[in-house]
Coordinates of C-alpha atoms in Angstrom, one line a residue:
X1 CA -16.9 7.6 -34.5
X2 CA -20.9 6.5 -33.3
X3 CA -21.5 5.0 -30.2
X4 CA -22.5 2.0 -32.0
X5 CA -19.1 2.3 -33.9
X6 CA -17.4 2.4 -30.6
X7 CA -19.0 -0.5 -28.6
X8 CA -18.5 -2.2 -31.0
X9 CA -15.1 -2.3 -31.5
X10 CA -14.5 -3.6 -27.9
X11 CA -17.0 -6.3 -28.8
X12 CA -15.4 -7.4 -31.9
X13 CA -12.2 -7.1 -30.2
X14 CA -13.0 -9.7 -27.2
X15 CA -14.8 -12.0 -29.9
X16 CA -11.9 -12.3 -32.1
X17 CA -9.5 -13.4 -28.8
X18 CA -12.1 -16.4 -28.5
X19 CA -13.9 -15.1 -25.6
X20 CA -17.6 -13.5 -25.5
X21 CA -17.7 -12.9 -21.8
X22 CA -16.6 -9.3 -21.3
X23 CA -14.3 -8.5 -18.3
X24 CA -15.7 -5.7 -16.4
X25 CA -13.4 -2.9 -17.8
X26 CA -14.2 -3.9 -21.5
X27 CA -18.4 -4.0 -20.4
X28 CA -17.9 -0.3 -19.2
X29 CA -16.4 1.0 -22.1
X30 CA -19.4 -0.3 -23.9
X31 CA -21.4 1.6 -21.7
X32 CA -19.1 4.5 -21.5
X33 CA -19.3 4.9 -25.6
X34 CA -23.4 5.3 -24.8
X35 CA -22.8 7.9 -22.7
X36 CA -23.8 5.3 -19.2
X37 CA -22.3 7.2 -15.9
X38 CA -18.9 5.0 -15.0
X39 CA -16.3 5.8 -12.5
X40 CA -12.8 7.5 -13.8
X41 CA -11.0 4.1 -13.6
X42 CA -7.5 3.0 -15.9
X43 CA -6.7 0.1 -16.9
X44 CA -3.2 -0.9 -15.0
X45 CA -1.0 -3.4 -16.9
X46 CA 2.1 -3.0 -14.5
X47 CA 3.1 -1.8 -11.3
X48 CA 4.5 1.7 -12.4
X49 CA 1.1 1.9 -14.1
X50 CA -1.0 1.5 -11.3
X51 CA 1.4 4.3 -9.6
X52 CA 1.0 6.5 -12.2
X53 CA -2.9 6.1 -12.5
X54 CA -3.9 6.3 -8.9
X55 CA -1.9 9.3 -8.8
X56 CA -3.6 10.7 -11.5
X57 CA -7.0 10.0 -10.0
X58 CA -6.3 10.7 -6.5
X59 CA -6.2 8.6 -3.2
X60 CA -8.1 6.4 -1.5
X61 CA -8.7 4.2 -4.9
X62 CA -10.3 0.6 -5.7
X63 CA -8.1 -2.0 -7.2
X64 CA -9.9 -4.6 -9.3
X65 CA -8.1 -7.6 -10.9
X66 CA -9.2 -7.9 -14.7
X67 CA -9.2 -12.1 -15.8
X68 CA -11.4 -13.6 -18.5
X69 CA -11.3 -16.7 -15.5
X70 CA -12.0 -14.9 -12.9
X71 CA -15.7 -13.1 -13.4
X72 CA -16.3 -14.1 -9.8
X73 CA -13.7 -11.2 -7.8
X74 CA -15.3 -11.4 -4.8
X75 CA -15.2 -14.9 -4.7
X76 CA -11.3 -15.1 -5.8
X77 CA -9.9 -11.8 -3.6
X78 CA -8.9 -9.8 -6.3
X79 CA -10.6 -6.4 -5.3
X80 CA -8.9 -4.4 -2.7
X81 CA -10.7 -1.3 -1.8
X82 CA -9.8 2.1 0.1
X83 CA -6.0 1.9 -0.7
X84 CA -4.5 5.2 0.1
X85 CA -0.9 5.5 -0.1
X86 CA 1.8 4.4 -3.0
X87 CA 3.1 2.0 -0.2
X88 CA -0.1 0.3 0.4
X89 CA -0.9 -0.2 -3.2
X90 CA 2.7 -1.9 -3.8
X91 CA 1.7 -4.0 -0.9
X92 CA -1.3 -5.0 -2.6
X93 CA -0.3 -5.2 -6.0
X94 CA 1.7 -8.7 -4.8
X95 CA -1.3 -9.4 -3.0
X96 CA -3.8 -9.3 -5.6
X97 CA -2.0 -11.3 -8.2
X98 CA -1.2 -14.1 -5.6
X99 CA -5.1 -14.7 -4.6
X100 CA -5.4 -14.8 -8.3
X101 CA -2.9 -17.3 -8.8
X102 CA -4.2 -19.2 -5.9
X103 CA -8.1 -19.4 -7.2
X104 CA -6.8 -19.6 -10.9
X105 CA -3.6 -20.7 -11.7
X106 CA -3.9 -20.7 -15.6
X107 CA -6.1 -17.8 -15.6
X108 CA -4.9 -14.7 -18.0
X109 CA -4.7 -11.3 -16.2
X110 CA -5.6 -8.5 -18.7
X111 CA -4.4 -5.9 -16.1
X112 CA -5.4 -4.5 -12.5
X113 CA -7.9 -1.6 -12.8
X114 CA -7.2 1.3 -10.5
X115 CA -10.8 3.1 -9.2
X116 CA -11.6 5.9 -7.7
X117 CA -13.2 5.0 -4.3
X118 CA -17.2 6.0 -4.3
X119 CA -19.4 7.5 -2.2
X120 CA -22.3 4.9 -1.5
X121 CA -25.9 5.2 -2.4
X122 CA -29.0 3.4 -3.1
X123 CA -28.1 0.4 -4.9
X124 CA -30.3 -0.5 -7.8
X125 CA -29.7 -3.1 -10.4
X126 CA -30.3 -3.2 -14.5
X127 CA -30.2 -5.9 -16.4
X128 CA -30.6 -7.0 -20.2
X129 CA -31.9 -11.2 -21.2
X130 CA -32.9 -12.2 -24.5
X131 CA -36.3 -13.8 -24.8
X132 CA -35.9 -16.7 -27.8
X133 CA -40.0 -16.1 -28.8
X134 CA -39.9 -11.8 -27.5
X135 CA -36.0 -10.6 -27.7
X136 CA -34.7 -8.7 -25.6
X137 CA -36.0 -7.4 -22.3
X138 CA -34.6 -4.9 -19.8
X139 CA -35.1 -5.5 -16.1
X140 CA -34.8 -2.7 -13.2
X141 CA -35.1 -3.1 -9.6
X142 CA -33.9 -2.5 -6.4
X143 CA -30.1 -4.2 -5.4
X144 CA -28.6 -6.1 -3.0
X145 CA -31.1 -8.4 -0.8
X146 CA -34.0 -6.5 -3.0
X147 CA -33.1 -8.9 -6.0
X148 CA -31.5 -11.5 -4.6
X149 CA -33.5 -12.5 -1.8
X150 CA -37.2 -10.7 -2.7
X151 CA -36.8 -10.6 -6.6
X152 CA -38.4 -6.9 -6.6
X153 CA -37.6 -6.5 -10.3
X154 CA -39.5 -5.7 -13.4
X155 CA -38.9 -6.0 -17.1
X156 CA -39.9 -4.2 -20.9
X157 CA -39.4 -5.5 -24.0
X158 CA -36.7 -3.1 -25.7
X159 CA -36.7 -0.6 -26.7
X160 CA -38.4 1.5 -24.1
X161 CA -40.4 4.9 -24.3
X162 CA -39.4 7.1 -21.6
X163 CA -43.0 6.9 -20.2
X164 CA -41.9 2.9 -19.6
X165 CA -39.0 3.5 -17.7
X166 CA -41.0 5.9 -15.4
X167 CA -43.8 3.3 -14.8
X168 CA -41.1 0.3 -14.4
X169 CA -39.2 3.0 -11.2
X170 CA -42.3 3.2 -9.9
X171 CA -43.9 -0.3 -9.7
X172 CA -41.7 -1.9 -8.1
X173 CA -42.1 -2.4 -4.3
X174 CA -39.3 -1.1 -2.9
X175 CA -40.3 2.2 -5.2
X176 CA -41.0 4.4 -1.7
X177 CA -37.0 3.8 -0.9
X178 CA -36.2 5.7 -4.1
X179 CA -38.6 8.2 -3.5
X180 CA -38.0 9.0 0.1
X181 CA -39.3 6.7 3.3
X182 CA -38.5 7.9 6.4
X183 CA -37.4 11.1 5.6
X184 CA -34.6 10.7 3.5
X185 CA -33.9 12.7 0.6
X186 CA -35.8 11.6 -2.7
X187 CA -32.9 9.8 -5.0
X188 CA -32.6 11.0 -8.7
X189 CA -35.5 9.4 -10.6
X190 CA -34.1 11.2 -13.9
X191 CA -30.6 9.5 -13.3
X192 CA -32.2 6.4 -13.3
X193 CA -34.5 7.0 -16.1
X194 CA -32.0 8.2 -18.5
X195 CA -29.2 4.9 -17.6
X196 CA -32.8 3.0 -18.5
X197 CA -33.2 4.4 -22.0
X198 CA -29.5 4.3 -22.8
X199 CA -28.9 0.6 -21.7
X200 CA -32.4 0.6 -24.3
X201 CA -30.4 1.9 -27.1
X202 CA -27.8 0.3 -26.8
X203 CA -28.9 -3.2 -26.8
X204 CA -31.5 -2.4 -29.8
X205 CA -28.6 -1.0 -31.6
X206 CA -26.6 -3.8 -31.0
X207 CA -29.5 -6.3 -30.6
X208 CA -27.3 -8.7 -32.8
X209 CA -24.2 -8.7 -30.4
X210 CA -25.5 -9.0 -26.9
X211 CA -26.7 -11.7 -25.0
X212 CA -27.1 -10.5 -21.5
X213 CA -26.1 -7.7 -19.6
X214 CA -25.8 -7.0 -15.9
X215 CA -25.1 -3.6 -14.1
X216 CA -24.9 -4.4 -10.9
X217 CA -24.8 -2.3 -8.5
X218 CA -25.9 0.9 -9.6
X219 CA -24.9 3.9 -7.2
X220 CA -27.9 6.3 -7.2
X221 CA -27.4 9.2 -5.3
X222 CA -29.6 12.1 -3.9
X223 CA -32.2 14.0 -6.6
X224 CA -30.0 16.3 -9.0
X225 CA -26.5 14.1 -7.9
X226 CA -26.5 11.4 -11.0
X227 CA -25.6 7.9 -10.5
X228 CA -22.8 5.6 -11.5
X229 CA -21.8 1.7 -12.9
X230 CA -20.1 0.2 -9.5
X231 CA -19.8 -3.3 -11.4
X232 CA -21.0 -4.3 -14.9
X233 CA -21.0 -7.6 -17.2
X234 CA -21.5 -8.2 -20.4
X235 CA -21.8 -11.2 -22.6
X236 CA -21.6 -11.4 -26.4
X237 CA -23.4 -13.6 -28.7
X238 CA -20.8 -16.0 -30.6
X239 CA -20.8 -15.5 -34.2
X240 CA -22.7 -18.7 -35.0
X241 CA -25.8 -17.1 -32.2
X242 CA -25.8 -13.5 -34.2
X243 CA -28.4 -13.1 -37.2
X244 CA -26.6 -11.3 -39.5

C-alpha cells in the first residue's frame, strides 16, 4: 500500500463517522504512513490494554485521552505524564476518564493512548493553512512563546524544494537557537528539513483532503539525534469543500 493509500484510509475513515477533525492518534498515523518521526504510542481501548501496552513499551509512559470533543487535553485533564508503575496507571486510568466526564459529559472516548515519555528538546512548530486565491502553505518556526507570543514563523507555498526549507530554518529569528547560542550543541537542521519536505508531500498529495494541519510541538534534538511529533492535529475537508 502507498503512503497516499494509507493516509488516506484513516482520512476516509474519520469522514465517513461524520467527523473531519482528526483526534491526535488518527493525525499521526497520517504522518506516520509518510514516514514523519512519531513516538511508539498504542492506542488503549481498556484497562488491560493500557497494561499490556505500557508494558510493551516500557515505564515511565504518557497517557493521553483520545475524544473527537475534547481536542483541547490540556484544558480538560486528560494527559497524565511520567506514570511509572502498573499501580499508578490503574490509578489514573479512573482518573482520566472522570476529568473527561467532568469537562464533556457526552463526549465519545475513542480510547486512552499509552506514550512513551520523551526526552525534551528544542521545540519547533509546523503547520499547514490553505490560502482560498494561493492553496496551501506550510509554516515553520520556533515553539512555545516563539509562536505564540512573538509570531517568529515563516511560510511557502507547497510544495517545497529542499533549498526552501533550508532558507525558511534559517530566516526566522530565533534561527541562532537552532544553530547553537551560547554554546549549546547545534540541533539537527537535516531532521527538521526532511519533517519539512514530507509534511510537503503529503499535503500536495492529498491537497484535496486537508484543510489545516498543526504539529505542535516538534522535539528537535542535538545534530545527528532526529526529531519527533510530541502533539499533532489534523483537519479534513468535508466532502462538499474537496474538488474532486
Amino acid at each position: 500500500m502507498s503512503a497516499r493509500e494509507e493516509a488516506l484510509k484513516v482520512i476516509e475513515s474519520v469522514l465517513k463517522s461524520g467527523r473531519t477533525a482528526l483526534v491526535e492518534y488518527e493525525a499521526k498515523q497520517v504522518l506516520k504512513a509518510y514516514g514523519l518521526p512519531v513516538p511508539n504510542e498504542k492506542l488503549a481501548k481498556t484497562l488491560d490494554e493500557a497494561l499490556e501496552y505500557a508494558e510493551e513499551i516500557g515505564y515511565p509512559v504518557a497517557m493521553k485521552l483520545m475524544s473527537p470533543q475534547i481536542l483541547h487535553k490540556s484544558d480538560a485533564k486528560v494527559v497524565m505524564l511520567n506514570i511509572k508503575s502498573p499501580e499508578e496507571l490503574k490509578q489514573k486510568w479512573e482518573e482520566i476518564h472522570e476529568n473527561a466526564r467532568k469537562y464533556r459529559p457526552d463526549a465519545e472516548i475513542l480510547g486512552v493512548l499509552i506514550a512513551p515519555m520523551l526526552r525534551p528538546g528544542r521545540e519547533i512548530i509546523i503547520g499547514v493553512t490553505e490560502d482560498p486565491q494561493f492553496g496551501h502553505a506550510i509554516m515553520f518556526g520556533l515553539g512555545g512563546i516563539f509562536v505564540e507570543v512573538l509570531k517568529d514563523v515563516t511560510f511557502r507555498i507547497i510544495p517545497i524544494t529542499e533549498k526552501d526549507a533550508r532558507k525558511m530554518i534559517t530566516e526566522i529569528k530565533g534561527y541562532p537557537i537552532l544553530a547553537g547560542a551560547r554554546g549549546e550543541e547545534p540541533a539537527d537542521i537535516d531532521a527538521i528539513v526532511d519533517m519539512l519536505l514530507k509534511v510537503s508531500q503529503l499535503v500536495d498529495e492529498l491537497r484535496d483532503y486537508i484543510k489545516e494541519m498543526d504539529l505542535n510541538p516538534v522535539f528537535v534534538y542535538e545534530k545527528g539525534k532526529g526529531a519527533v511529533v510530541v502533539d499533532a492535529r489534523i483537519i479534513a475537508k468535508a466532502p462538499e469543500e474537496k474538488k474532486e
